[in-house]
Coordinates of C-alpha atoms in Angstrom, one line a residue:
M22 CA 37.9 -33.5 26.6
S23 CA 36.8 -30.9 24.2
R24 CA 34.8 -31.4 21.1
E25 CA 35.0 -29.1 18.1
T26 CA 32.0 -28.6 16.0
Q27 CA 32.2 -26.9 12.6
H28 CA 29.3 -24.9 11.4
D29 CA 28.6 -24.1 7.8
V30 CA 28.2 -20.3 7.9
R31 CA 26.9 -18.9 4.7
R32 CA 25.5 -15.7 3.6
P33 CA 21.8 -15.5 2.8
G34 CA 21.2 -16.5 -0.8
S35 CA 24.7 -18.0 -1.3
G36 CA 23.5 -21.5 -2.3
P37 CA 25.0 -23.7 -4.9
S38 CA 25.1 -22.5 -8.5
G39 CA 23.1 -25.4 -9.9
G40 CA 20.3 -24.7 -7.4
R41 CA 20.0 -21.1 -8.5
L42 CA 20.0 -22.0 -12.2
V43 CA 17.2 -24.6 -11.6
E44 CA 15.2 -22.1 -9.6
G45 CA 15.2 -19.6 -12.5
A46 CA 14.4 -22.3 -15.0
F47 CA 11.6 -23.6 -12.9
A48 CA 10.0 -20.1 -12.6
A49 CA 10.1 -19.7 -16.4
C50 CA 8.6 -23.2 -17.0
L51 CA 5.9 -22.5 -14.4
G52 CA 4.9 -19.3 -16.2
L53 CA 4.8 -21.1 -19.5
A54 CA 2.7 -23.9 -18.1
L55 CA 0.1 -21.4 -16.6
L56 CA -0.4 -19.9 -20.1
A57 CA -0.3 -23.2 -21.9
M58 CA -3.2 -24.7 -19.9
P59 CA -5.9 -22.3 -21.0
A60 CA -4.5 -22.3 -24.6
L61 CA -4.8 -26.1 -24.7
L62 CA -8.3 -25.9 -23.2
L63 CA -9.5 -23.5 -25.8
W64 CA -8.0 -25.6 -28.5
I65 CA -9.9 -28.7 -27.2
L66 CA -13.2 -26.7 -27.0
S67 CA -12.7 -25.2 -30.5
P68 CA -15.1 -26.8 -33.1
H69 CA -12.6 -26.3 -36.0
P70 CA -9.0 -25.9 -34.8
D71 CA -6.6 -24.6 -37.4
S72 CA -3.6 -26.5 -36.0
G73 CA -2.9 -29.2 -33.5
A74 CA -1.8 -29.1 -29.9
Q75 CA 1.7 -28.0 -31.0
G76 CA 0.2 -24.9 -32.5
A77 CA -1.6 -24.0 -29.3
L78 CA 1.6 -24.5 -27.4
R79 CA 3.5 -22.2 -29.8
V80 CA 0.8 -19.5 -29.3
A81 CA 1.1 -19.9 -25.5
A82 CA 4.9 -19.5 -25.8
G83 CA 4.4 -16.4 -27.9
L84 CA 2.0 -14.9 -25.4
W85 CA 4.6 -15.6 -22.7
L86 CA 7.2 -13.7 -24.6
L87 CA 4.8 -10.9 -25.4
A88 CA 4.2 -10.6 -21.6
H89 CA 7.9 -9.7 -21.3
G90 CA 7.6 -6.9 -23.8
A91 CA 8.8 -8.7 -27.0
D92 CA 7.0 -8.2 -30.3
L93 CA 5.2 -10.9 -32.2
V94 CA 4.8 -11.0 -35.9
R95 CA 1.6 -11.8 -37.9
P96 CA 2.9 -13.4 -41.1
D97 CA -0.5 -13.5 -42.9
T98 CA -2.2 -10.2 -43.3
L99 CA -4.8 -8.7 -45.7
H100 CA -2.1 -6.9 -47.7
G101 CA 0.1 -10.0 -47.9
G102 CA 3.0 -8.9 -45.7
A103 CA 4.0 -9.4 -42.1
A104 CA 2.8 -7.0 -39.4
P105 CA 4.1 -6.6 -35.9
L106 CA 2.0 -7.1 -32.8
G107 CA 3.6 -5.2 -29.9
V108 CA 0.9 -4.2 -27.4
T109 CA 1.8 -6.1 -24.3
P110 CA -1.1 -7.4 -22.1
M111 CA 0.0 -5.9 -18.8
L112 CA -2.0 -8.4 -16.8
L113 CA 0.1 -11.2 -18.3
T114 CA 3.2 -9.3 -17.4
A115 CA 2.3 -9.6 -13.7
L116 CA 2.7 -13.3 -13.9
P117 CA 6.5 -13.5 -14.7
V118 CA 7.1 -10.5 -12.3
F119 CA 5.4 -12.3 -9.5
L120 CA 7.2 -15.6 -10.1
L121 CA 10.6 -14.0 -10.3
Y122 CA 9.9 -12.0 -7.1
R123 CA 8.8 -15.2 -5.3
V124 CA 12.0 -17.0 -6.3
V125 CA 14.1 -14.3 -4.7
R126 CA 11.9 -14.0 -1.7
L127 CA 11.7 -17.7 -0.9
S128 CA 15.3 -18.6 -1.6
G129 CA 16.9 -15.4 -0.3
A130 CA 18.9 -15.0 -3.5
A131 CA 19.6 -11.3 -2.9
D132 CA 23.3 -11.0 -3.7
R133 CA 24.6 -10.2 -7.1
R134 CA 25.9 -13.7 -7.9
S135 CA 22.6 -15.3 -7.1
V136 CA 20.6 -12.8 -9.1
V137 CA 22.9 -13.5 -12.2
L138 CA 22.5 -17.3 -11.8
V139 CA 18.7 -17.1 -11.4
A140 CA 18.5 -14.8 -14.5
A141 CA 20.7 -17.2 -16.5
G142 CA 18.4 -20.1 -15.8
Y143 CA 15.3 -18.0 -16.6
L144 CA 16.8 -16.7 -19.8
A145 CA 17.8 -20.1 -21.0
V146 CA 14.2 -21.2 -20.9
G147 CA 13.2 -17.9 -22.6
T148 CA 15.7 -18.6 -25.4
A149 CA 14.2 -22.0 -26.0
A150 CA 10.7 -20.6 -25.9
A151 CA 11.6 -18.0 -28.5
W152 CA 13.1 -20.6 -30.8
F153 CA 10.0 -22.8 -30.3
T154 CA 7.7 -20.0 -31.6
L155 CA 9.5 -19.4 -34.9
D156 CA 7.5 -22.1 -36.7
G157 CA 4.2 -21.1 -35.1
P158 CA 1.3 -18.8 -36.2
L159 CA 2.7 -15.9 -34.1
P160 CA 6.5 -16.1 -34.1
V161 CA 8.5 -13.7 -31.9
E162 CA 10.8 -11.0 -33.3
P163 CA 14.2 -12.1 -32.2
L164 CA 15.7 -8.7 -31.7
S165 CA 12.9 -7.5 -29.5
A166 CA 13.0 -10.7 -27.4
A167 CA 16.8 -10.3 -27.0
L168 CA 16.3 -6.8 -25.7
Y169 CA 13.2 -6.8 -23.5
L170 CA 13.4 -10.3 -22.0
P171 CA 16.7 -9.6 -20.1
V172 CA 15.6 -6.1 -19.1
L173 CA 12.4 -7.3 -17.4
T174 CA 14.2 -10.3 -15.9
F175 CA 17.1 -8.4 -14.4
G176 CA 14.9 -5.4 -13.4
T177 CA 12.5 -7.6 -11.5
L178 CA 15.3 -9.6 -9.8
T179 CA 17.1 -6.4 -8.7
F180 CA 14.0 -5.0 -7.2
A181 CA 13.2 -8.2 -5.5
G182 CA 16.7 -8.4 -4.0
W183 CA 16.4 -4.8 -2.8
A184 CA 13.1 -5.7 -1.1
V185 CA 14.6 -8.8 0.5
R186 CA 17.5 -6.8 1.9
G187 CA 15.0 -4.6 3.8
R188 CA 14.5 -1.9 1.2
P189 CA 17.5 0.2 2.2
A190 CA 16.9 3.9 1.3
L191 CA 19.1 6.9 1.1
R192 CA 18.4 10.1 3.0
L193 CA 18.1 13.6 1.8
P194 CA 20.4 16.4 3.0
S195 CA 19.6 17.7 6.4
R196 CA 18.7 21.2 5.1
L197 CA 15.8 19.6 3.3
G198 CA 14.6 17.3 6.0
G199 CA 15.7 19.2 9.0
E200 CA 16.6 18.0 12.5
R201 CA 13.7 16.3 14.3
P202 CA 13.4 16.5 18.0
G203 CA 13.5 12.7 18.2
G204 CA 16.8 12.5 16.5
P205 CA 18.8 13.7 13.5
T206 CA 16.6 12.5 10.6
S207 CA 15.5 14.0 7.3
A208 CA 12.9 13.5 4.7
V209 CA 13.3 9.8 3.8
P210 CA 12.8 8.8 0.1
G211 CA 10.8 5.9 1.4
A212 CA 8.0 8.3 2.2
A213 CA 8.4 9.7 -1.4
V214 CA 8.2 6.2 -2.8
R215 CA 4.9 5.6 -0.9
T216 CA 3.6 9.0 -2.1
A217 CA 4.5 8.1 -5.7
A218 CA 2.8 4.7 -5.3
V219 CA -0.4 6.3 -4.0
G220 CA -0.5 8.9 -6.7
T221 CA 0.1 6.3 -9.5
A222 CA -2.5 4.0 -8.0
V223 CA -5.1 6.7 -7.8
L224 CA -4.3 7.8 -11.4
C225 CA -4.7 4.3 -12.8
G226 CA -7.8 3.7 -10.7
G227 CA -9.4 6.9 -12.0
G228 CA -8.4 5.9 -15.5
A229 CA -10.1 2.5 -15.1
V230 CA -13.3 4.2 -13.8
L231 CA -13.3 6.5 -16.8
A232 CA -12.8 3.6 -19.2
A233 CA -15.5 1.5 -17.5
A234 CA -18.0 4.4 -17.6
A235 CA -17.4 5.0 -21.3
L236 CA -17.7 1.2 -22.0
L237 CA -21.0 1.0 -20.1
A238 CA -22.3 4.0 -22.0
R239 CA -21.5 2.1 -25.3
G240 CA -22.3 -1.4 -24.1
G241 CA -24.2 -2.3 -27.3
A242 CA -21.2 -1.7 -29.5
A243 CA -19.0 -3.7 -27.2
Q244 CA -21.4 -6.6 -27.2
D245 CA -21.7 -6.6 -31.0
A246 CA -17.9 -6.9 -31.4
F247 CA -17.8 -10.4 -30.0
P248 CA -19.6 -12.2 -32.9
R249 CA -17.6 -10.2 -35.4
L250 CA -14.3 -11.6 -34.0
A251 CA -15.4 -15.2 -33.3
S252 CA -18.0 -17.5 -34.7
S253 CA -18.1 -20.0 -31.8
W254 CA -18.5 -19.6 -28.1
S255 CA -15.0 -20.9 -27.4
G256 CA -13.7 -18.1 -29.6
E257 CA -15.8 -15.6 -27.7
I258 CA -14.3 -16.9 -24.5
A259 CA -10.8 -16.3 -26.0
V260 CA -11.8 -12.7 -26.9
L261 CA -13.1 -12.2 -23.4
L262 CA -9.8 -13.5 -21.9
L263 CA -7.9 -11.2 -24.2
C264 CA -10.0 -8.2 -23.0
V265 CA -9.3 -9.1 -19.4
A266 CA -5.6 -9.3 -20.1
L267 CA -5.7 -5.9 -21.7
A268 CA -7.7 -4.3 -18.9
P269 CA -4.6 -2.7 -17.1
N270 CA -3.6 -1.2 -20.5
V271 CA -7.0 0.4 -20.8
A272 CA -6.7 1.8 -17.3
V273 CA -3.4 3.4 -18.2
W274 CA -4.9 4.8 -21.4
G275 CA -7.8 6.2 -19.3
A276 CA -5.2 7.8 -16.9
A277 CA -3.5 9.5 -19.9
Y278 CA -6.9 10.7 -21.1
G279 CA -7.6 12.2 -17.7
L280 CA -4.2 13.9 -17.5
G281 CA -4.9 15.8 -20.7
P282 CA -2.4 14.5 -23.4
G283 CA -4.6 11.5 -24.1
F284 CA -3.5 8.6 -26.4
S285 CA -3.1 7.9 -30.0
L286 CA -4.9 5.3 -32.2
G287 CA -2.5 5.5 -35.1
A288 CA -1.7 7.9 -37.9
G289 CA -0.9 10.8 -35.6
S290 CA -4.5 10.8 -34.1
V291 CA -5.2 12.1 -30.6
V292 CA -8.0 11.0 -28.3
G293 CA -8.2 13.5 -25.4
P294 CA -10.7 15.4 -23.3
V295 CA -10.2 18.6 -25.3
L296 CA -10.3 17.1 -28.8
T297 CA -10.6 13.8 -30.5
T298 CA -9.1 13.7 -34.0
P299 CA -10.0 11.3 -36.8
H300 CA -8.2 7.9 -36.6
P301 CA -7.8 4.9 -39.0
A302 CA -10.0 1.9 -38.8
L303 CA -9.4 -0.3 -35.8
P304 CA -9.9 -4.0 -35.0
S305 CA -13.3 -4.9 -33.7
L306 CA -12.1 -5.3 -30.1
P307 CA -14.8 -4.8 -27.5
L308 CA -12.5 -2.5 -25.4
L309 CA -12.1 -0.1 -28.3
A310 CA -15.9 0.7 -28.1
A311 CA -15.1 3.0 -25.2
V312 CA -13.2 5.4 -27.6
P313 CA -15.2 8.7 -27.8
G314 CA -16.4 10.1 -31.1
E315 CA -14.6 12.6 -33.1
G316 CA -14.8 16.3 -32.2
P317 CA -14.1 18.6 -29.2
G318 CA -15.0 17.5 -25.7
G319 CA -17.6 19.3 -23.6
P320 CA -17.4 20.8 -20.1
L321 CA -18.6 17.5 -18.7
A322 CA -15.6 15.6 -20.2
W323 CA -13.2 18.3 -18.9
T324 CA -14.6 18.2 -15.4
V325 CA -14.6 14.4 -15.1
A326 CA -11.2 14.0 -16.7
G327 CA -9.7 16.8 -14.5
A328 CA -11.0 15.2 -11.3
V329 CA -8.7 12.2 -11.8
P330 CA -5.3 14.0 -11.6
L331 CA -6.6 16.3 -8.9
A332 CA -7.7 13.3 -6.8
A333 CA -4.3 11.7 -7.3
G334 CA -2.5 14.8 -6.2
W335 CA -4.7 15.2 -3.1
A336 CA -4.2 11.6 -2.1
A337 CA -0.4 11.9 -2.6
G338 CA -0.3 15.1 -0.5
W339 CA -2.4 13.6 2.3
C340 CA -0.1 10.6 2.4
T341 CA 3.0 12.9 2.6
G342 CA 1.5 15.1 5.3
R343 CA 0.6 12.2 7.5
A344 CA 4.0 10.7 7.1
G345 CA 5.6 14.0 8.0
V346 CA 3.8 14.3 11.3
P347 CA 3.4 10.8 12.7
V348 CA 2.1 11.9 16.1
P349 CA -0.7 14.5 15.8
G350 CA -0.4 17.6 18.1
T351 CA 3.3 17.4 18.7
R352 CA 6.5 18.2 16.8
H353 CA 8.3 15.2 18.1
G354 CA 9.5 13.2 15.1
A355 CA 7.8 15.6 12.7
A356 CA 9.5 16.8 9.5
T357 CA 10.0 20.4 8.7
G358 CA 8.0 22.4 6.2
P359 CA 10.8 22.3 3.5
G360 CA 11.3 18.5 4.2
T361 CA 7.5 17.9 3.7
A362 CA 7.5 19.9 0.5
A363 CA 10.7 18.1 -0.8
T364 CA 9.1 14.7 0.0
A365 CA 5.9 15.7 -1.9
A366 CA 8.0 16.9 -4.9
L367 CA 10.0 13.7 -4.9
G368 CA 6.7 11.7 -4.8
A369 CA 5.4 13.8 -7.8
L370 CA 8.7 13.0 -9.7
G371 CA 8.3 9.3 -8.9
C372 CA 4.7 9.4 -10.0
G373 CA 5.7 11.0 -13.3
L374 CA 8.4 8.4 -13.9
A375 CA 6.0 5.5 -13.0
V376 CA 3.3 6.8 -15.4
A377 CA 5.9 7.3 -18.1
V378 CA 7.0 3.7 -17.8
L379 CA 3.4 2.4 -17.7
A380 CA 2.5 4.4 -20.7
A381 CA 5.4 3.2 -22.7
F382 CA 4.7 -0.4 -21.7
S383 CA 0.9 -0.2 -22.4
G384 CA 1.2 0.8 -26.0
G385 CA 3.0 -0.5 -29.1
P386 CA 2.4 -1.4 -32.7
L387 CA -0.7 -3.2 -34.0
G388 CA 0.5 -3.3 -37.6
T389 CA 2.4 -1.2 -40.1
G390 CA 1.8 2.2 -41.5
A391 CA -1.1 4.0 -39.6
L392 CA -1.1 1.4 -36.8
A393 CA 2.6 1.5 -36.2
A394 CA 2.2 3.4 -32.9
V395 CA -0.9 2.9 -30.7
G396 CA -1.3 4.1 -27.1
P397 CA -0.1 7.1 -25.0
V398 CA 3.0 9.0 -25.7
W399 CA 5.1 8.2 -22.7
W400 CA 6.9 11.6 -22.3
W401 CA 3.7 13.5 -22.6
A402 CA 1.9 11.3 -20.1
G403 CA 4.8 11.3 -17.6
G404 CA 5.3 15.1 -17.8
A405 CA 1.6 15.7 -17.3
A406 CA 1.5 13.4 -14.3
L407 CA 4.5 15.1 -12.8
G408 CA 2.9 18.6 -13.2
W409 CA -0.5 17.7 -11.9
T410 CA 0.8 15.7 -8.9
A411 CA 3.3 18.4 -7.9
L412 CA 0.7 21.2 -8.3
A413 CA -1.8 19.4 -6.0
S414 CA 0.3 17.4 -3.6
V415 CA 2.7 20.0 -2.3
P416 CA 0.1 22.5 -1.0
T417 CA -2.0 19.6 0.3
A418 CA 1.0 18.1 2.1
L419 CA 1.8 21.4 3.8
L420 CA -1.9 22.0 4.8
V421 CA -2.1 18.5 6.3
R422 CA 1.1 19.0 8.2
W423 CA -0.1 22.3 9.6
W424 CA -3.4 20.7 10.6
R425 CA -1.8 17.8 12.4
L426 CA 0.7 20.1 14.2
R427 CA -1.9 22.2 15.9
D428 CA -1.6 22.0 19.6
P429 CA -3.8 20.5 20.9
H430 CA -5.2 18.3 18.1
P431 CA -8.4 19.7 16.7
L432 CA -10.5 16.7 17.9
V433 CA -9.0 17.0 21.4
A434 CA -9.6 20.8 21.4
A435 CA -13.2 20.2 20.4
G436 CA -13.6 17.7 23.3
L437 CA -12.1 20.2 25.8
V438 CA -14.4 23.0 24.6
W439 CA -17.4 20.7 25.0
R440 CA -16.4 19.6 28.4
R441 CA -16.0 23.2 29.6
F442 CA -19.3 24.1 28.1
T443 CA -21.1 21.3 29.9
A444 CA -19.4 22.3 33.2
W445 CA -20.5 25.9 32.8
C446 CA -24.1 24.8 32.1
A447 CA -24.1 22.7 35.3
T448 CA -23.2 25.8 37.3
L449 CA -26.3 27.6 36.1
R450 CA -28.7 25.0 37.7
P451 CA -29.6 25.6 41.4
A452 CA -28.0 23.1 43.8
P453 CA -30.5 20.7 45.5
E454 CA -31.1 21.1 49.2
E455 CA -29.7 18.3 51.3
P456 CA -32.1 16.7 53.8
A457 CA -31.5 16.9 57.5
G458 CA -29.0 14.4 58.8
A459 CA -31.2 12.6 61.4
W460 CA -28.8 9.6 61.3
H461 CA -26.2 11.6 63.2
E462 CA -28.5 12.9 66.0
T463 CA -27.7 11.8 69.6
G464 CA -31.0 10.0 70.1
S465 CA -30.5 7.9 67.0
R466 CA -27.0 7.0 68.1
H467 CA -28.3 5.8 71.6
S468 CA -31.0 3.7 69.9
R469 CA -28.6 2.0 67.6
W470 CA -26.2 1.3 70.4
A471 CA -29.0 -0.2 72.6
A472 CA -30.1 -2.4 69.7
L473 CA -26.5 -3.6 69.1
K474 CA -26.1 -4.4 72.9
E475 CA -29.3 -6.4 73.0
V476 CA -28.2 -8.4 70.0
S477 CA -24.7 -9.0 71.3
G478 CA -26.0 -10.8 74.5
G479 CA -24.5 -8.4 77.0
L480 CA -21.0 -8.3 75.5
M481 CA -21.2 -4.6 74.7
P482 CA -21.0 -2.0 77.6
D483 CA -23.6 0.7 78.2
F484 CA -23.4 3.7 76.0
D485 CA -20.9 6.1 77.6
P486 CA -19.7 9.0 75.4
V487 CA -16.0 9.3 75.4
W488 CA -16.1 13.1 75.3
R489 CA -17.7 13.3 78.9
S490 CA -15.2 15.3 81.0
G491 CA -16.3 14.2 84.5
P492 CA -18.6 11.9 86.4
A493 CA -22.3 12.4 86.3
A494 CA -24.2 13.9 89.2
G495 CA -24.6 11.4 92.1
E496 CA -21.9 9.1 90.8
P497 CA -18.6 8.6 92.8
A498 CA -15.5 9.7 91.0
E499 CA -13.3 6.8 90.0
P500 CA -9.7 6.9 91.3
P501 CA -7.1 7.5 88.7
V502 CA -5.3 4.4 87.5
S503 CA -1.6 4.7 88.3
E504 CA 0.8 3.3 85.9
P505 CA 3.3 0.7 87.2
P506 CA 6.9 2.0 87.6
R507 CA 9.1 1.4 84.7
A508 CA 12.4 -0.3 85.2
K509 CA 15.5 1.6 84.2
V510 CA 17.4 0.0 81.4
S511 CA 21.2 0.4 81.5
L512 CA 23.1 0.5 78.3
R513 CA 26.4 -0.6 80.0
P514 CA 27.5 -4.2 79.5
A515 CA 27.2 -6.5 82.5
P516 CA 30.4 -7.4 84.3
G517 CA 31.8 -10.8 83.2
P518 CA 33.8 -13.3 85.1
G519 CA 37.1 -11.6 84.2
R520 CA 35.9 -8.0 84.8
H521 CA 35.4 -6.0 88.0
R522 CA 33.0 -3.3 88.7
R523 CA 34.6 0.1 89.4
P524 CA 33.8 1.5 92.7

């Protein structure tokens, strides 16, 4: 008998529709809960809360939408009108991005249908959160929420699906990458993506260092800003948490400052290493104490600011050169010179695009009029990042490639030179004289043989050298030992009973 067994063969991520909707909605609710918990804690610790727990939850929902890029509205201002609040805390943005990525990674929802279902569940909760904030102290602007919330959701889910599928990458034409001895390969955009990531990370890290140094130099002003914004210690904790959430924004602003274009603080002002123009009055935020004073920058500011993009370009070029020559000292699997230069140029382009996106996301309006646009200008920051990175990374990548292609490798060559030098020095010293070999003398051999014979109890014969050609004097010659005659072996078969021997 045969038994048939049916197996449910499904593609990865092709689960039921309801499950995908629930996964998206759960990710949104989890992000809202992670922001609502500190909001409720600060409301409990506040000595004089302005509203109840519902107001704290509405503020948390507004911050969650602000993390997606949507603008909030301050209805009560000094001039009596409403003012937008559109500077997105980029550290809060990392929360929904991480949650959406984990949904796709854990469930395997990498196909288009699953991405749409997860996004539908997520956006359903987002729509409810936007409606919930309309009666709160910081309502969301509906148009901005309808624009930026789907963009961030679908963008993150698409990137996560690409990563889950193994990050498939296109290849450049063979005339740019060249034929490698290991196989017909070319400069892979994956190396350019890594180069762009390294350059962007070094740029933002350098901007964070510049901002931290300026903040430490004006630490007194930053410390005095806390009591001006809050009258209780719970309020100061809230201001501190806000500064921590805005720390990545400050790093991007510092990177724009190091690149040269700088950033704006409203009313067409510019804060850069070359010149800082007058700007309107700003809120007493501790992070804004790092803004330099008005006037031209000195040589120290130029040198420190210029070191940031140069370091980013050198790091990107070093990464490209190492990726182009995976095995030092050999051309096996190595990219050609044009392929390495093309990879470095693509990395510079990716770095420029990444900086432009970060600059656009790190700024926004803080009010109306003079404060309608605060932060770096994204096209200036992206163009400067592209130029600086290409200028420094392409020559660095070619230099690293040439250095790693030297045959043999420089470290191996140095070791060979040192080995030859030590061998030559050893030939200059006189060779030591060897002592006489008394061990091999005839008398020593006879003594050792006699001692062995005495210890063996007579089992060993007298010492009789095998090389003696004849008998000693006075001894009879021994007769030669004759060998016994060998029987002839016949290869013919013996005659059987039915066979007769031929005569």
